[in-house]
mmCIF file of C-alpha atoms and ligand atoms in Angstrom:
data_model
loop_
_atom_site.group_PDB
_atom_site.id
_atom_site.type_symbol
_atom_site.label_atom_id
_atom_site.label_comp_id
_atom_site.label_asym_id
_atom_site.label_seq_id
_atom_site.Cartn_x
_atom_site.Cartn_y
_atom_site.Cartn_z
ATOM 1 C CA MET A 111 -6.439 -7.197 34.087
ATOM 2 C CA LYS A 112 -5.571 -9.772 31.443
ATOM 3 C CA VAL A 113 -6.559 -8.813 27.903
ATOM 4 C CA LEU A 114 -6.682 -11.337 25.056
ATOM 5 C CA ILE A 115 -6.248 -9.797 21.596
ATOM 6 C CA LEU A 116 -6.725 -12.085 18.618
ATOM 7 C CA GLY A 117 -5.285 -10.355 15.571
ATOM 8 C CA VAL A 118 -2.791 -8.488 17.741
ATOM 9 C CA ASN A 119 -0.554 -7.661 14.779
ATOM 10 C CA GLY A 120 -3.312 -5.855 12.911
ATOM 11 C CA PHE A 121 -3.875 -2.129 12.585
ATOM 12 C CA ILE A 122 -6.102 -1.864 15.668
ATOM 13 C CA GLY A 123 -4.470 -4.690 17.639
ATOM 14 C CA SER A 124 -0.984 -3.234 17.367
ATOM 15 C CA HIS A 125 -2.031 0.280 18.388
ATOM 16 C CA LEU A 126 -4.167 -1.038 21.227
ATOM 17 C CA SER A 127 -1.316 -3.177 22.597
ATOM 18 C CA GLU A 128 1.050 -0.220 22.605
ATOM 19 C CA ARG A 129 -1.466 1.929 24.439
ATOM 20 C CA ILE A 130 -2.316 -0.715 27.042
ATOM 21 C CA LEU A 131 1.336 -1.343 27.842
ATOM 22 C CA ARG A 132 2.115 2.381 27.949
ATOM 23 C CA ASP A 133 -0.803 3.544 30.089
ATOM 24 C CA THR A 134 -1.866 0.652 32.313
ATOM 25 C CA ASP A 135 -0.493 -2.273 34.295
ATOM 26 C CA TRP A 136 -2.643 -4.751 32.318
ATOM 27 C CA GLU A 137 -1.209 -7.834 30.624
ATOM 28 C CA VAL A 138 -1.763 -8.530 26.931
ATOM 29 C CA TYR A 139 -1.938 -12.022 25.419
ATOM 30 C CA GLY A 140 -1.908 -11.845 21.652
ATOM 31 C CA MET A 141 -2.079 -14.165 18.678
ATOM 32 C CA ASP A 142 -1.518 -13.391 15.033
ATOM 33 C CA LEU A 143 -0.066 -14.826 11.840
ATOM 34 C CA GLY A 144 2.918 -12.465 12.009
ATOM 35 C CA LYS A 145 4.560 -9.840 14.170
ATOM 36 C CA ASP A 146 5.837 -7.143 11.819
ATOM 37 C CA LYS A 147 3.625 -4.407 13.348
ATOM 38 C CA ILE A 148 4.293 -5.142 17.021
ATOM 39 C CA GLY A 149 8.058 -4.668 17.201
ATOM 40 C CA ALA A 150 7.578 -1.870 19.752
ATOM 41 C CA VAL A 151 5.951 -4.163 22.332
ATOM 42 C CA LEU A 152 7.489 -7.574 21.709
ATOM 43 C CA GLY A 153 10.124 -7.179 24.419
ATOM 44 C CA ASN A 154 7.672 -6.007 27.085
ATOM 45 C CA GLU A 155 7.277 -8.509 29.924
ATOM 46 C CA ARG A 156 3.516 -7.829 30.131
ATOM 47 C CA PHE A 157 3.111 -8.766 26.465
ATOM 48 C CA ARG A 158 2.883 -12.436 25.448
ATOM 49 C CA TYR A 159 2.762 -13.164 21.759
ATOM 50 C CA VAL A 160 2.183 -16.441 19.999
ATOM 51 C CA GLU A 161 2.273 -16.935 16.267
ATOM 52 C CA GLY A 162 -0.884 -18.717 15.207
ATOM 53 C CA ASP A 163 -4.036 -18.911 13.128
ATOM 54 C CA ILE A 164 -7.438 -18.674 14.827
ATOM 55 C CA ALA A 165 -8.742 -21.366 12.493
ATOM 56 C CA ILE A 166 -6.013 -23.786 13.600
ATOM 57 C CA ASN A 167 -4.695 -22.992 17.073
ATOM 58 C CA LYS A 168 -8.024 -23.578 18.791
ATOM 59 C CA GLU A 169 -6.694 -25.046 22.033
ATOM 60 C CA TRP A 170 -4.437 -22.067 22.709
ATOM 61 C CA ILE A 171 -7.386 -19.779 22.163
ATOM 62 C CA GLU A 172 -9.769 -21.692 24.417
ATOM 63 C CA TYR A 173 -7.155 -21.862 27.172
ATOM 64 C CA HIS A 174 -6.547 -18.116 26.960
ATOM 65 C CA ILE A 175 -10.226 -17.214 26.866
ATOM 66 C CA LYS A 176 -10.484 -19.094 30.165
ATOM 67 C CA LYS A 177 -7.422 -17.345 31.531
ATOM 68 C CA CYS A 178 -8.152 -13.722 30.503
ATOM 69 C CA ASP A 179 -10.706 -11.189 31.748
ATOM 70 C CA VAL A 180 -11.644 -9.594 28.442
ATOM 71 C CA VAL A 181 -11.435 -10.806 24.845
ATOM 72 C CA LEU A 182 -11.028 -8.712 21.686
ATOM 73 C CA PRO A 183 -11.453 -10.925 18.608
ATOM 74 C CA LEU A 184 -10.023 -8.548 16.009
ATOM 75 C CA VAL A 185 -9.259 -11.106 13.297
ATOM 76 C CA ALA A 186 -11.236 -10.276 10.159
ATOM 77 C CA ILE A 187 -10.934 -9.477 6.491
ATOM 78 C CA ALA A 188 -11.944 -5.796 6.204
ATOM 79 C CA THR A 189 -10.972 -4.676 2.704
ATOM 80 C CA PRO A 190 -13.741 -4.209 0.085
ATOM 81 C CA LYS A 191 -11.662 -5.653 -2.745
ATOM 82 C CA THR A 192 -11.544 -8.949 -0.834
ATOM 83 C CA TYR A 193 -15.313 -8.942 -0.228
ATOM 84 C CA VAL A 194 -15.882 -9.254 -3.963
ATOM 85 C CA GLU A 195 -12.887 -11.479 -4.730
ATOM 86 C CA ASN A 196 -13.246 -13.957 -1.873
ATOM 87 C CA PRO A 197 -16.729 -13.672 -0.335
ATOM 88 C CA LEU A 198 -16.667 -17.164 1.164
ATOM 89 C CA GLY A 199 -13.309 -16.487 2.809
ATOM 90 C CA VAL A 200 -14.862 -13.383 4.380
ATOM 91 C CA PHE A 201 -17.820 -15.393 5.694
ATOM 92 C CA GLU A 202 -15.648 -18.201 7.041
ATOM 93 C CA LEU A 203 -13.200 -15.957 8.859
ATOM 94 C CA ASP A 204 -15.336 -12.989 9.849
ATOM 95 C CA PHE A 205 -18.402 -15.020 10.823
ATOM 96 C CA GLU A 206 -17.670 -18.702 11.387
ATOM 97 C CA GLU A 207 -14.325 -18.485 13.155
ATOM 98 C CA ASN A 208 -15.468 -15.567 15.272
ATOM 99 C CA LEU A 209 -18.741 -17.274 16.234
ATOM 100 C CA ARG A 210 -16.730 -20.065 17.849
ATOM 101 C CA ILE A 211 -14.844 -17.508 19.891
ATOM 102 C CA ILE A 212 -18.039 -15.735 20.951
ATOM 103 C CA ARG A 213 -19.500 -19.056 22.089
ATOM 104 C CA GLN A 214 -16.425 -19.724 24.195
ATOM 105 C CA CYS A 215 -16.811 -16.298 25.804
ATOM 106 C CA VAL A 216 -20.373 -17.329 26.685
ATOM 107 C CA LYS A 217 -19.195 -20.696 28.007
ATOM 108 C CA TYR A 218 -16.474 -19.225 30.234
ATOM 109 C CA HIS A 219 -18.413 -16.041 31.200
ATOM 110 C CA LYS A 220 -15.828 -13.707 29.684
ATOM 111 C CA ARG A 221 -16.387 -10.179 28.581
ATOM 112 C CA VAL A 222 -16.069 -9.637 24.814
ATOM 113 C CA ILE A 223 -15.487 -6.412 22.936
ATOM 114 C CA PHE A 224 -16.419 -7.223 19.389
ATOM 115 C CA PRO A 225 -15.494 -5.139 16.342
ATOM 116 C CA SER A 226 -18.687 -4.675 14.412
ATOM 117 C CA THR A 227 -18.346 -2.192 11.552
ATOM 118 C CA SER A 228 -19.763 1.004 10.114
ATOM 119 C CA GLU A 229 -20.450 -1.182 7.039
ATOM 120 C CA VAL A 230 -23.485 -2.671 8.793
ATOM 121 C CA TYR A 231 -25.404 0.537 8.006
ATOM 122 C CA ALA A 232 -24.492 -0.011 4.355
ATOM 123 C CA MET A 233 -26.734 2.123 2.107
ATOM 124 C CA CYS A 234 -28.782 3.622 4.952
ATOM 125 C CA GLY A 235 -30.057 7.065 3.895
ATOM 126 C CA ASP A 236 -29.799 8.724 7.333
ATOM 127 C CA GLU A 237 -27.726 11.868 7.568
ATOM 128 C CA ARG A 238 -26.009 10.413 10.658
ATOM 129 C CA PHE A 239 -26.127 6.745 11.539
ATOM 130 C CA ASP A 240 -27.565 5.922 14.920
ATOM 131 C CA GLU A 241 -26.761 2.643 16.690
ATOM 132 C CA TYR A 242 -30.308 2.027 17.870
ATOM 133 C CA GLY A 243 -32.379 3.891 15.280
ATOM 134 C CA SER A 244 -30.852 3.557 11.811
ATOM 135 C CA LYS A 245 -31.846 0.860 9.356
ATOM 136 C CA LEU A 246 -29.229 -1.528 8.021
ATOM 137 C CA VAL A 247 -29.754 -1.434 4.263
ATOM 138 C CA LEU A 248 -28.037 -4.038 2.102
ATOM 139 C CA GLY A 249 -28.007 -4.552 -1.658
ATOM 140 C CA PRO A 250 -29.044 -7.672 -3.581
ATOM 141 C CA ILE A 251 -27.293 -11.062 -3.329
ATOM 142 C CA ASN A 252 -25.487 -10.687 -6.655
ATOM 143 C CA LYS A 253 -23.684 -7.691 -5.160
ATOM 144 C CA GLU A 254 -21.219 -9.768 -3.162
ATOM 145 C CA ARG A 255 -19.710 -6.764 -1.454
ATOM 146 C CA TRP A 256 -22.421 -7.022 1.175
ATOM 147 C CA ILE A 257 -21.277 -10.368 2.519
ATOM 148 C CA TYR A 258 -18.958 -8.575 4.935
ATOM 149 C CA SER A 259 -21.679 -6.262 6.203
ATOM 150 C CA CYS A 260 -24.121 -9.162 6.416
ATOM 151 C CA SER A 261 -21.653 -11.462 8.254
ATOM 152 C CA LYS A 262 -20.851 -8.762 10.780
ATOM 153 C CA GLN A 263 -24.502 -7.872 11.206
ATOM 154 C CA LEU A 264 -25.483 -11.470 11.898
ATOM 155 C CA LEU A 265 -22.742 -11.817 14.483
ATOM 156 C CA ASP A 266 -23.861 -8.520 16.063
ATOM 157 C CA ARG A 267 -27.329 -10.028 16.344
ATOM 158 C CA VAL A 268 -26.031 -13.286 17.825
ATOM 159 C CA ILE A 269 -23.970 -11.380 20.393
ATOM 160 C CA TRP A 270 -26.911 -9.133 21.199
ATOM 161 C CA ALA A 271 -29.182 -12.144 21.710
ATOM 162 C CA TYR A 272 -26.693 -13.822 24.083
ATOM 163 C CA GLY A 273 -26.472 -10.515 25.946
ATOM 164 C CA GLN A 274 -30.255 -10.150 26.230
ATOM 165 C CA ARG A 275 -30.467 -13.604 27.743
ATOM 166 C CA GLY A 276 -27.913 -12.631 30.366
ATOM 167 C CA ASP A 277 -25.338 -15.055 28.971
ATOM 168 C CA LEU A 278 -22.741 -12.597 27.672
ATOM 169 C CA ASP A 279 -21.144 -9.369 28.854
ATOM 170 C CA PHE A 280 -20.421 -7.593 25.575
ATOM 171 C CA THR A 281 -19.761 -4.294 23.832
ATOM 172 C CA LEU A 282 -20.039 -3.822 20.061
ATOM 173 C CA ILE A 283 -17.804 -1.170 18.528
ATOM 174 C CA ARG A 284 -18.266 0.268 15.040
ATOM 175 C CA PRO A 285 -15.154 1.936 13.666
ATOM 176 C CA PHE A 286 -15.775 4.511 10.925
ATOM 177 C CA ASN A 287 -12.829 4.521 8.493
ATOM 178 C CA TRP A 288 -10.036 4.577 11.064
ATOM 179 C CA ILE A 289 -6.737 5.640 9.577
ATOM 180 C CA GLY A 290 -3.181 6.005 10.805
ATOM 181 C CA PRO A 291 0.240 4.387 10.777
ATOM 182 C CA ARG A 292 0.191 0.665 9.903
ATOM 183 C CA LEU A 293 -3.207 0.802 8.172
ATOM 184 C CA ASP A 294 -2.929 -2.082 5.690
ATOM 185 C CA SER A 295 0.461 -2.315 4.025
ATOM 186 C CA LEU A 296 1.885 -0.697 0.944
ATOM 187 C CA GLU A 297 2.510 -4.206 -0.408
ATOM 188 C CA THR A 298 -1.205 -5.049 -0.471
ATOM 189 C CA ALA A 299 -1.849 -1.588 -1.874
ATOM 190 C CA LYS A 300 0.437 -2.461 -4.778
ATOM 191 C CA GLU A 301 -2.061 -5.188 -5.679
ATOM 192 C CA GLY A 302 -4.936 -2.722 -5.331
ATOM 193 C CA SER A 303 -6.500 -4.397 -2.304
ATOM 194 C CA SER A 304 -6.010 -1.832 0.456
ATOM 195 C CA ARG A 305 -8.379 0.653 1.975
ATOM 196 C CA VAL A 306 -8.543 3.994 0.269
ATOM 197 C CA VAL A 307 -6.007 6.032 2.269
ATOM 198 C CA THR A 308 -3.259 3.417 1.973
ATOM 199 C CA GLN A 309 -4.209 2.890 -1.654
ATOM 200 C CA PHE A 310 -3.774 6.583 -2.443
ATOM 201 C CA ILE A 311 -0.475 6.859 -0.542
ATOM 202 C CA ALA A 312 0.843 3.793 -2.396
ATOM 203 C CA SER A 313 -0.200 5.344 -5.723
ATOM 204 C CA LEU A 314 1.713 8.501 -4.837
ATOM 205 C CA VAL A 315 4.933 6.773 -3.841
ATOM 206 C CA TYR A 316 4.903 4.129 -6.586
ATOM 207 C CA ASN A 317 4.032 6.689 -9.268
ATOM 208 C CA GLU A 318 0.723 5.138 -10.205
ATOM 209 C CA PRO A 319 -2.335 7.297 -10.902
ATOM 210 C CA ILE A 320 -4.719 7.820 -8.008
ATOM 211 C CA VAL A 321 -8.022 6.255 -9.035
ATOM 212 C CA LEU A 322 -11.285 7.916 -8.091
ATOM 213 C CA VAL A 323 -13.917 5.213 -8.247
ATOM 214 C CA ASP A 324 -16.953 6.621 -10.092
ATOM 215 C CA GLY A 325 -15.553 10.148 -9.751
ATOM 216 C CA GLY A 326 -15.025 10.071 -5.970
ATOM 217 C CA LEU A 327 -18.122 11.984 -4.897
ATOM 218 C CA GLN A 328 -18.877 9.374 -2.221
ATOM 219 C CA SER A 329 -17.751 10.388 1.256
ATOM 220 C CA ARG A 330 -16.357 8.831 4.444
ATOM 221 C CA SER A 331 -15.745 10.133 7.973
ATOM 222 C CA PHE A 332 -12.044 9.455 8.500
ATOM 223 C CA THR A 333 -11.071 8.896 12.115
ATOM 224 C CA TYR A 334 -7.569 8.954 13.526
ATOM 225 C CA ILE A 335 -6.491 5.711 15.179
ATOM 226 C CA ASP A 336 -5.456 7.374 18.469
ATOM 227 C CA ASP A 337 -8.984 8.727 18.893
ATOM 228 C CA GLY A 338 -10.436 5.282 18.244
ATOM 229 C CA ILE A 339 -8.037 3.695 20.721
ATOM 230 C CA ASP A 340 -9.030 6.300 23.369
ATOM 231 C CA ALA A 341 -12.572 4.970 23.120
ATOM 232 C CA VAL A 342 -11.560 1.304 23.174
ATOM 233 C CA MET A 343 -9.497 1.918 26.324
ATOM 234 C CA LYS A 344 -12.523 3.405 28.073
ATOM 235 C CA ILE A 345 -14.585 0.429 26.950
ATOM 236 C CA ILE A 346 -12.061 -2.111 28.255
ATOM 237 C CA ASP A 347 -11.861 -0.183 31.525
ATOM 238 C CA ASN A 348 -15.684 -0.197 31.631
ATOM 239 C CA ALA A 349 -16.025 2.159 34.605
ATOM 240 C CA GLY A 350 -19.424 1.708 36.234
ATOM 241 C CA GLY A 351 -20.264 -1.022 33.695
ATOM 242 C CA ARG A 352 -21.362 1.749 31.328
ATOM 243 C CA ALA A 353 -20.092 -0.010 28.189
ATOM 244 C CA THR A 354 -21.749 -3.328 28.953
ATOM 245 C CA GLY A 355 -24.478 -4.306 26.496
ATOM 246 C CA GLN A 356 -23.878 -1.205 24.386
ATOM 247 C CA ILE A 357 -23.150 -0.483 20.734
ATOM 248 C CA PHE A 358 -20.836 2.448 20.005
ATOM 249 C CA ASN A 359 -20.216 4.190 16.698
ATOM 250 C CA LEU A 360 -16.584 5.282 16.877
ATOM 251 C CA GLY A 361 -15.961 7.839 14.185
ATOM 252 C CA ASN A 362 -15.311 11.487 13.540
ATOM 253 C CA PRO A 363 -18.294 13.223 11.893
ATOM 254 C CA GLU A 364 -16.242 16.430 11.605
ATOM 255 C CA ASN A 365 -13.812 14.635 9.275
ATOM 256 C CA ASN A 366 -16.413 13.693 6.680
ATOM 257 C CA CYS A 367 -15.031 14.327 3.197
ATOM 258 C CA THR A 368 -15.442 13.086 -0.350
ATOM 259 C CA ILE A 369 -12.952 10.652 -1.798
ATOM 260 C CA LYS A 370 -12.082 13.272 -4.421
ATOM 261 C CA ASP A 371 -11.292 15.809 -1.715
ATOM 262 C CA LEU A 372 -9.243 13.149 0.099
ATOM 263 C CA ALA A 373 -7.191 12.510 -3.051
ATOM 264 C CA HIS A 374 -6.440 16.211 -3.512
ATOM 265 C CA ARG A 375 -5.491 16.702 0.131
ATOM 266 C CA LEU A 376 -3.090 13.735 0.087
ATOM 267 C CA LEU A 377 -1.574 14.728 -3.237
ATOM 268 C CA ASP A 378 -1.016 18.260 -1.992
ATOM 269 C CA MET A 379 0.585 17.033 1.247
ATOM 270 C CA PHE A 380 2.825 14.664 -0.693
ATOM 271 C CA VAL A 381 4.186 17.263 -3.111
ATOM 272 C CA HIS A 382 4.859 19.657 -0.218
ATOM 273 C CA HIS A 383 6.442 16.975 1.975
ATOM 274 C CA SER A 384 10.114 17.276 2.859
ATOM 275 C CA ALA A 385 10.685 13.736 1.507
ATOM 276 C CA TYR A 386 9.032 14.550 -1.843
ATOM 277 C CA ALA A 387 12.193 15.636 -3.674
ATOM 278 C CA ALA A 388 13.625 12.122 -3.303
ATOM 279 C CA TYR A 389 10.705 10.635 -5.216
ATOM 280 C CA ASN A 390 10.703 12.633 -8.452
ATOM 281 C CA ARG A 391 7.027 11.858 -8.995
ATOM 282 C CA HIS A 392 4.345 13.628 -11.000
ATOM 283 C CA PRO A 393 1.161 12.350 -9.437
ATOM 284 C CA GLU A 394 -2.062 12.338 -11.389
ATOM 285 C CA ILE A 395 -5.674 11.617 -10.535
ATOM 286 C CA ILE A 396 -7.909 9.621 -12.869
ATOM 287 C CA VAL A 397 -11.495 8.381 -12.780
ATOM 288 C CA GLN A 398 -12.530 4.752 -13.219
ATOM 289 C CA SER A 399 -15.905 3.033 -13.009
ATOM 290 C CA ALA A 400 -16.635 0.881 -9.965
ATOM 291 C CA SER A 401 -17.348 -2.135 -12.156
ATOM 292 C CA SER A 402 -13.963 -1.983 -13.840
ATOM 293 C CA PHE A 403 -12.095 -1.215 -10.575
ATOM 294 C CA TYR A 404 -13.795 -3.760 -8.307
ATOM 295 C CA GLY A 405 -15.900 -5.915 -10.661
ATOM 296 C CA GLU A 406 -19.634 -6.260 -11.223
ATOM 297 C CA SER A 407 -20.414 -7.543 -7.743
ATOM 298 C CA TYR A 408 -19.353 -4.299 -6.050
ATOM 299 C CA GLN A 409 -21.769 -1.633 -4.917
ATOM 300 C CA ASP A 410 -20.658 1.552 -3.192
ATOM 301 C CA ILE A 411 -21.815 3.450 -0.140
ATOM 302 C CA GLN A 412 -22.411 7.127 -0.845
ATOM 303 C CA THR A 413 -22.273 8.631 2.643
ATOM 304 C CA ARG A 414 -21.293 7.312 6.039
ATOM 305 C CA VAL A 415 -21.435 9.737 8.940
ATOM 306 C CA PRO A 416 -21.744 8.510 12.539
ATOM 307 C CA SER A 417 -23.813 9.878 15.344
ATOM 308 C CA ILE A 418 -21.415 9.609 18.289
ATOM 309 C CA GLU A 419 -23.908 10.676 20.947
ATOM 310 C CA ASN A 420 -23.894 7.303 22.679
ATOM 311 C CA ALA A 421 -20.104 7.274 23.089
ATOM 312 C CA ARG A 422 -20.159 10.887 24.228
ATOM 313 C CA LYS A 423 -22.891 10.295 26.781
ATOM 314 C CA LEU A 424 -21.755 6.972 28.234
ATOM 315 C CA LEU A 425 -17.980 7.113 27.770
ATOM 316 C CA GLY A 426 -17.339 10.858 27.782
ATOM 317 C CA TRP A 427 -15.513 10.307 24.487
ATOM 318 C CA LYS A 428 -15.103 12.505 21.481
ATOM 319 C CA PRO A 429 -12.499 12.451 18.719
ATOM 320 C CA LYS A 430 -9.891 15.206 18.715
ATOM 321 C CA VAL A 431 -7.723 14.805 15.606
ATOM 322 C CA GLY A 432 -8.805 16.798 12.546
ATOM 323 C CA LEU A 433 -8.671 15.436 9.015
ATOM 324 C CA ASP A 434 -5.496 17.134 7.842
ATOM 325 C CA ASP A 435 -3.533 16.098 10.925
ATOM 326 C CA ALA A 436 -4.829 12.537 10.629
ATOM 327 C CA LEU A 437 -3.777 12.378 6.977
ATOM 328 C CA ARG A 438 -0.415 14.022 7.648
ATOM 329 C CA PHE A 439 0.457 11.613 10.498
ATOM 330 C CA THR A 440 -0.529 8.677 8.303
ATOM 331 C CA LEU A 441 1.407 9.878 5.251
ATOM 332 C CA ASP A 442 4.466 10.686 7.393
ATOM 333 C CA SER A 443 4.513 7.231 8.909
ATOM 334 C CA PHE A 444 4.334 5.487 5.532
ATOM 335 C CA LEU A 445 7.053 7.695 4.067
ATOM 336 C CA ARG A 446 9.263 7.018 7.104
ATOM 337 C CA GLU A 447 8.652 3.287 6.759
ATOM 338 C CA ILE A 448 9.632 3.367 3.080
ATOM 339 C CA GLY A 449 12.655 5.522 3.918
ATOM 340 C CA TRP A 450 13.888 2.950 6.431
ATOM 341 C CA ARG A 451 13.266 0.109 4.020
ATOM 342 C CA ASP A 452 15.088 1.876 1.184
ATOM 343 C CA ALA A 453 17.942 2.741 3.545
ATOM 344 C CA ARG A 454 18.215 -0.927 4.541
ATOM 345 C CA ILE A 455 18.169 -2.049 0.921
ATOM 346 C CA GLY A 456 20.788 0.601 0.147
ATOM 347 C CA ALA A 457 22.954 -0.554 3.048
ATOM 348 C CA GLN A 458 22.741 -4.165 1.881
ATOM 349 C CA GLY A 459 23.500 -3.607 -1.708
HETATM 350 N N1 LIG B 78 -11.929 4.142 -3.503
HETATM 351 C C1 LIG B 78 -11.436 4.880 -4.566
HETATM 352 N N2 LIG B 78 -10.177 4.573 -5.071
HETATM 353 C C2 LIG B 78 -9.404 3.571 -4.536
HETATM 354 C C3 LIG B 78 -9.921 2.833 -3.437
HETATM 355 C C4 LIG B 78 -11.188 3.141 -2.944
HETATM 356 O O1 LIG B 78 -12.084 5.805 -5.068
HETATM 357 O O2 LIG B 78 -8.282 3.372 -5.021
HETATM 358 C C5 LIG B 78 -13.262 4.478 -2.935
HETATM 359 C C6 LIG B 78 -14.240 3.317 -2.745
HETATM 360 O O3 LIG B 78 -15.006 3.105 -3.902
HETATM 361 C C7 LIG B 78 -15.068 3.800 -1.570
HETATM 362 C C8 LIG B 78 -14.129 4.663 -0.745
HETATM 363 O O4 LIG B 78 -13.021 4.971 -1.609
HETATM 364 O O5 LIG B 78 -16.133 4.598 -2.015
HETATM 365 C C9 LIG B 78 -13.608 4.021 0.522
HETATM 366 O O6 LIG B 78 -13.068 2.785 0.214
HETATM 367 P P1 LIG B 78 -12.322 1.855 1.256
HETATM 368 O O7 LIG B 78 -11.674 0.741 0.487
HETATM 369 O O8 LIG B 78 -11.421 2.624 2.143
HETATM 370 O O9 LIG B 78 -13.465 1.160 2.148
HETATM 371 P P2 LIG B 78 -14.952 1.481 2.611
HETATM 372 O O10 LIG B 78 -14.967 2.811 3.279
HETATM 373 O O11 LIG B 78 -15.827 1.459 1.383
HETATM 374 O O12 LIG B 78 -15.252 0.364 3.542
#
């Protein structure tokens, strides 16, 4: 099988490539702006990488959609800070550029696995979000945060409509706060534009206070990347066509915790970590209002817990990694990465 991954150097793309090359005989064709996260697979003869931008290198993409069996268009902006700072950029990349790719999948009869998002449920009040039952509840237009949710939702609907007309073999996946090594980068976290786990780890290592937005009583269901990738592998494999035309929430309801609890767990792990002594840090946790942290056009989501019945029933999937292990693996990987970088800097100078 030939798998095309656009955004191959991203958090999901890089982990997925490693898994495919480790566990299958499939070939991966990947495009991205850079290659810093895919060092482990670059030398593999079943991995072809090209540096490129999906908004520019359109011919390469069309040629490879024709050539491959399944397409994963993973290129998207997925950090809330960017939704409020650059809403049009989010629409253009997440919706417009991806729509072109979806249409080419229709044209060439190629299977697409599209990353929808748990954000589509937005402020839904359900205890657990259900793919086919829950309402998708967005805030008003002046709350620009919702442009991401809205862009993804519209593309979900477009894909669904093509599927209903028999013109597209698709699966929609909805990751719920996946975390793990290579989630964002500590550099973007320095500017305050990473997702919460990377943001908190960066605060710990750079000796900045951890900020609990509005007190941190909102919660998320954090899901370890390896569990998410297990599900995506089953979906690509698509035994018995069971993933075709389906939407899957991919999250870990057992790992639901408040942001405040998350901050305390990470802080505690950091101060008890074997690398901690080298940092000489005295981490603190502070509270800041959402409007001063993100700006007036932000609006938060209070709870986000998936129902994963559909993935369990059709894919035989369930997540295995508990919250503390997921956080520990993620923290370890960032501390190792910084250790290597510091060692290199030390060696140079
Ligand atoms: N958050 C926080 N401090 C930070 C970054 C985020 O309290 O430094 C909160 C944010 O308001 C949200 C939650 O953490 O309620 C998760 O944010 P994230 O950026 O990971 O994305 P989301 O889950 O909202 O898509």
